[in-house]
Each structure stands twice: as structure tokens, then as C-alpha cells.
């Protein structure tokens, strides 16, 4: 399902699978909650938050999607920054893209908490924060293993280095 411009909606215990596009998609929404969902076999992302702010993404299992497991970002350089998401306790495995990807299309990714996630077997990165600036993001206590690129990659960081993560058996150097 797609939810545009919502405030305080909740997706809990959903099975989103075999969709042509995303499993669950919100757009320009705030304070959304995604918990205990299973998102797999979708053509794009398992969970996609486009231009959202202050969402909680907790305890989801996303696997075998055509792009990323969980993604958040803005698609235009003139939009607002992608900000204030808490992404914790999720399992993201075997995606064509990355397990978790947060981007801001030049507007930045700011004040995210990414903790306690397991990201493994992805064709790209386990956890990927990109598009300048990446500011004051906390990336701690995650497991990133057996990804075809880096385990955890934070591009253009302006504060908030990763700490206390287990990063092992990824293909690219510089984990």
C-alpha cells in the first residue's frame, strides 16, 4: 500500500510480498510506525519512505526484494532533508540493493538512529547512508555480514561515526 502525506499511521504485522513496486510505501508523511512486518519478493523496496520525517521502523523482516530492504530519502535536490528516523531491530537480507539505505538527494540525512539491525547477503551494502551531508546519525550495535559491497558505508559524514557494530565477511574493503 501507498500512504501519501499521513501523520501518525501504523503498519503492524503486515505481509507485503510479490508486489511490482514497493511492499510498503509512504510519501511525505510524518511520525509513521512500521513494526513486525514481513516484506519480501517485491520489485523495489520492502519498506520505502519517500520524503518522510520522524518515522519508527522496528522489528521488520525484509528479504529478497528487487532494490533495498528498508529505504528512506528524498528524490529531489529542492526537497527537505530526510531526517529523524529510528530504524532498529530489523533483519534485511538478500536484496539486489542494500539492506538499509538512507539518502537525501543532496539535502542530507540527519539525526537518524540505526541500531540493532542484521543486514546480510545483500548485493550492495549492508547499511548505507549517502548524499551530503550525513549529519548526527547514530549507527551502533548492528551486524553487517556477507554483503557483496561494504558492510556499513557512511558517505559525506558530518558527525556520527559508526560504533560497536559487527562487520564481517563483506566483499569490499573499508567496512
mmCIF file of C-alpha atoms in Angstrom:
data_model
loop_
_atom_site.group_PDB
_atom_site.id
_atom_site.type_symbol
_atom_site.label_atom_id
_atom_site.label_comp_id
_atom_site.label_asym_id
_atom_site.label_seq_id
_atom_site.Cartn_x
_atom_site.Cartn_y
_atom_site.Cartn_z
ATOM 1 C CA UNK A 1 0.000 0.000 0.000
ATOM 2 C CA UNK A 2 0.964 3.642 -0.533
ATOM 3 C CA UNK A 3 0.171 6.242 2.113
ATOM 4 C CA UNK A 4 0.665 9.897 0.987
ATOM 5 C CA UNK A 5 1.033 12.810 3.430
ATOM 6 C CA UNK A 6 -0.064 10.924 6.536
ATOM 7 C CA UNK A 7 0.589 11.689 10.200
ATOM 8 C CA UNK A 8 0.869 9.006 12.890
ATOM 9 C CA UNK A 9 -0.235 5.988 10.855
ATOM 10 C CA UNK A 10 0.872 2.479 11.730
ATOM 11 C CA UNK A 11 1.758 -0.609 9.701
ATOM 12 C CA UNK A 12 1.946 -3.560 12.098
ATOM 13 C CA UNK A 13 2.095 -7.282 11.368
ATOM 14 C CA UNK A 14 1.583 -6.916 7.612
ATOM 15 C CA UNK A 15 2.790 -9.349 4.965
ATOM 16 C CA UNK A 16 3.763 -7.354 1.870
ATOM 17 C CA UNK A 17 5.064 -9.654 -0.845
ATOM 18 C CA UNK A 18 5.332 -10.158 -4.605
ATOM 19 C CA UNK A 19 4.342 -6.568 -5.429
ATOM 20 C CA UNK A 20 5.511 -4.962 -8.655
ATOM 21 C CA UNK A 21 6.834 -1.896 -6.782
ATOM 22 C CA UNK A 22 7.436 -1.459 -3.010
ATOM 23 C CA UNK A 23 5.975 -3.672 -0.339
ATOM 24 C CA UNK A 24 5.004 -0.730 1.899
ATOM 25 C CA UNK A 25 5.386 2.870 0.717
ATOM 26 C CA UNK A 26 4.765 6.182 2.467
ATOM 27 C CA UNK A 27 5.322 9.581 0.918
ATOM 28 C CA UNK A 28 5.831 12.974 2.618
ATOM 29 C CA UNK A 29 4.457 11.538 5.858
ATOM 30 C CA UNK A 30 5.498 12.108 9.476
ATOM 31 C CA UNK A 31 5.612 10.061 12.668
ATOM 32 C CA UNK A 32 4.779 6.785 10.931
ATOM 33 C CA UNK A 33 5.304 3.409 12.618
ATOM 34 C CA UNK A 34 6.344 0.237 10.800
ATOM 35 C CA UNK A 35 6.640 -2.748 13.123
ATOM 36 C CA UNK A 36 6.727 -6.525 12.866
ATOM 37 C CA UNK A 37 6.081 -6.604 9.108
ATOM 38 C CA UNK A 38 7.375 -9.159 6.606
ATOM 39 C CA UNK A 39 8.261 -7.642 3.230
ATOM 40 C CA UNK A 40 9.693 -9.944 0.578
ATOM 41 C CA UNK A 41 9.825 -10.617 -3.142
ATOM 42 C CA UNK A 42 8.827 -7.053 -4.085
ATOM 43 C CA UNK A 43 10.082 -5.435 -7.293
ATOM 44 C CA UNK A 44 11.525 -2.405 -5.500
ATOM 45 C CA UNK A 45 11.987 -1.921 -1.723
ATOM 46 C CA UNK A 46 10.453 -3.827 1.150
ATOM 47 C CA UNK A 47 9.685 -0.583 3.032
ATOM 48 C CA UNK A 48 10.120 2.772 1.255
ATOM 49 C CA UNK A 49 9.722 6.145 2.983
ATOM 50 C CA UNK A 50 9.917 8.976 0.460
ATOM 51 C CA UNK A 51 10.355 12.459 1.921
ATOM 52 C CA UNK A 52 9.157 11.319 5.362
ATOM 53 C CA UNK A 53 10.210 12.624 8.772
ATOM 54 C CA UNK A 54 10.399 11.095 12.262
ATOM 55 C CA UNK A 55 9.384 7.504 11.497
ATOM 56 C CA UNK A 56 9.970 4.399 13.642
ATOM 57 C CA UNK A 57 10.902 1.211 11.771
ATOM 58 C CA UNK A 58 11.168 -1.610 14.318
ATOM 59 C CA UNK A 59 11.343 -5.412 14.194
ATOM 60 C CA UNK A 60 10.622 -5.914 10.495
ATOM 61 C CA UNK A 61 11.912 -8.760 8.341
ATOM 62 C CA UNK A 62 12.681 -7.719 4.764
ATOM 63 C CA UNK A 63 14.286 -10.134 2.327
ATOM 64 C CA UNK A 64 14.743 -10.845 -1.348
ATOM 65 C CA UNK A 65 13.446 -7.503 -2.659
ATOM 66 C CA UNK A 66 14.431 -6.043 -6.036
ATOM 67 C CA UNK A 67 16.080 -2.958 -4.570
ATOM 68 C CA UNK A 68 16.668 -2.255 -0.854
ATOM 69 C CA UNK A 69 15.162 -3.803 2.237
ATOM 70 C CA UNK A 70 14.394 -0.538 4.032
ATOM 71 C CA UNK A 71 14.960 2.798 2.347
ATOM 72 C CA UNK A 72 14.276 6.415 3.135
ATOM 73 C CA UNK A 73 15.125 9.509 1.205
ATOM 74 C CA UNK A 74 14.200 12.451 -0.886
ATOM 75 C CA UNK A 75 14.305 12.242 -4.651
ATOM 76 C CA UNK A 76 14.753 15.942 -5.447
ATOM 77 C CA UNK A 77 17.534 18.325 -4.521
ATOM 78 C CA UNK A 78 14.995 21.019 -3.591
ATOM 79 C CA UNK A 79 13.158 18.874 -1.023
ATOM 80 C CA UNK A 80 13.601 18.832 2.727
ATOM 81 C CA UNK A 81 16.248 16.644 4.343
ATOM 82 C CA UNK A 82 15.457 13.059 5.179
ATOM 83 C CA UNK A 83 15.510 13.196 8.980
ATOM 84 C CA UNK A 84 14.831 11.756 12.415
ATOM 85 C CA UNK A 85 14.102 8.089 11.624
ATOM 86 C CA UNK A 86 14.670 5.343 14.196
ATOM 87 C CA UNK A 87 15.465 2.070 12.456
ATOM 88 C CA UNK A 88 16.094 -0.699 14.952
ATOM 89 C CA UNK A 89 15.847 -4.456 15.382
ATOM 90 C CA UNK A 90 15.203 -5.232 11.705
ATOM 91 C CA UNK A 91 16.522 -8.077 9.572
ATOM 92 C CA UNK A 92 17.347 -7.133 5.962
ATOM 93 C CA UNK A 93 18.772 -9.904 3.800
ATOM 94 C CA UNK A 94 19.373 -10.934 0.200
ATOM 95 C CA UNK A 95 18.358 -7.733 -1.610
ATOM 96 C CA UNK A 96 19.582 -6.632 -5.027
ATOM 97 C CA UNK A 97 20.496 -3.276 -3.450
ATOM 98 C CA UNK A 98 21.386 -2.576 0.190
ATOM 99 C CA UNK A 99 19.822 -3.876 3.383
ATOM 100 C CA UNK A 100 19.139 -0.372 4.737
ATOM 101 C CA UNK A 101 19.695 2.768 2.646
ATOM 102 C CA UNK A 102 19.078 6.329 3.819
ATOM 103 C CA UNK A 103 19.650 9.140 1.330
ATOM 104 C CA UNK A 104 18.710 12.757 0.896
ATOM 105 C CA UNK A 105 19.385 13.664 -2.767
ATOM 106 C CA UNK A 106 21.781 16.436 -1.789
ATOM 107 C CA UNK A 107 19.657 17.670 1.137
ATOM 108 C CA UNK A 108 21.198 15.274 3.577
ATOM 109 C CA UNK A 109 20.320 12.558 6.011
ATOM 110 C CA UNK A 110 20.204 13.941 9.541
ATOM 111 C CA UNK A 111 19.602 12.690 13.060
ATOM 112 C CA UNK A 112 18.859 9.044 12.259
ATOM 113 C CA UNK A 113 19.319 6.199 14.730
ATOM 114 C CA UNK A 114 20.195 2.888 13.061
ATOM 115 C CA UNK A 115 20.762 0.232 15.725
ATOM 116 C CA UNK A 116 20.429 -3.466 16.416
ATOM 117 C CA UNK A 117 19.777 -4.445 12.794
ATOM 118 C CA UNK A 118 21.077 -7.500 10.950
ATOM 119 C CA UNK A 119 21.920 -6.855 7.285
ATOM 120 C CA UNK A 120 23.383 -9.785 5.375
ATOM 121 C CA UNK A 121 23.773 -11.257 1.921
ATOM 122 C CA UNK A 122 22.880 -8.057 0.058
ATOM 123 C CA UNK A 123 24.248 -7.379 -3.426
ATOM 124 C CA UNK A 124 25.283 -3.853 -2.412
ATOM 125 C CA UNK A 125 25.907 -2.678 1.158
ATOM 126 C CA UNK A 126 24.545 -3.833 4.471
ATOM 127 C CA UNK A 127 23.838 -0.288 5.735
ATOM 128 C CA UNK A 128 24.338 2.758 3.509
ATOM 129 C CA UNK A 129 23.892 6.442 4.442
ATOM 130 C CA UNK A 130 24.514 8.699 1.454
ATOM 131 C CA UNK A 131 24.019 12.128 -0.158
ATOM 132 C CA UNK A 132 25.662 15.021 1.607
ATOM 133 C CA UNK A 133 25.537 15.892 4.304
ATOM 134 C CA UNK A 134 25.069 12.895 6.564
ATOM 135 C CA UNK A 135 24.832 14.661 9.925
ATOM 136 C CA UNK A 136 24.493 13.455 13.513
ATOM 137 C CA UNK A 137 23.428 9.919 12.669
ATOM 138 C CA UNK A 138 23.936 7.168 15.218
ATOM 139 C CA UNK A 139 24.850 3.787 13.689
ATOM 140 C CA UNK A 140 25.511 1.355 16.552
ATOM 141 C CA UNK A 141 25.122 -2.285 17.501
ATOM 142 C CA UNK A 142 24.335 -3.566 14.011
ATOM 143 C CA UNK A 143 25.527 -6.755 12.319
ATOM 144 C CA UNK A 144 26.587 -6.392 8.674
ATOM 145 C CA UNK A 145 27.946 -9.584 7.149
ATOM 146 C CA UNK A 146 28.363 -11.348 3.830
ATOM 147 C CA UNK A 147 27.371 -8.333 1.712
ATOM 148 C CA UNK A 148 28.847 -8.007 -1.788
ATOM 149 C CA UNK A 149 29.997 -4.446 -1.124
ATOM 150 C CA UNK A 150 30.782 -2.737 2.199
ATOM 151 C CA UNK A 151 29.137 -3.810 5.416
ATOM 152 C CA UNK A 152 28.451 -0.247 6.614
ATOM 153 C CA UNK A 153 29.194 2.795 4.475
ATOM 154 C CA UNK A 154 28.532 6.387 5.509
ATOM 155 C CA UNK A 155 29.318 8.835 2.699
ATOM 156 C CA UNK A 156 29.961 12.540 3.329
ATOM 157 C CA UNK A 157 29.689 12.197 7.090
ATOM 158 C CA UNK A 158 29.362 15.364 9.118
ATOM 159 C CA UNK A 159 29.141 13.766 12.542
ATOM 160 C CA UNK A 160 28.040 10.480 13.984
ATOM 161 C CA UNK A 161 30.573 7.782 13.140
ATOM 162 C CA UNK A 162 29.522 4.132 13.440
ATOM 163 C CA UNK A 163 30.433 2.361 16.685
ATOM 164 C CA UNK A 164 30.005 -1.051 18.275
ATOM 165 C CA UNK A 165 28.941 -2.791 15.060
ATOM 166 C CA UNK A 166 29.930 -6.292 13.938
ATOM 167 C CA UNK A 167 31.129 -6.006 10.351
ATOM 168 C CA UNK A 168 32.453 -9.217 8.860
ATOM 169 C CA UNK A 169 32.941 -11.168 5.618
ATOM 170 C CA UNK A 170 31.892 -8.343 3.291
ATOM 171 C CA UNK A 171 33.450 -8.172 -0.159
ATOM 172 C CA UNK A 172 34.682 -4.563 -0.350
ATOM 173 C CA UNK A 173 37.386 -3.105 1.824
ATOM 174 C CA UNK A 174 36.748 -0.151 4.115
ATOM 175 C CA UNK A 175 33.968 -1.634 6.160
#
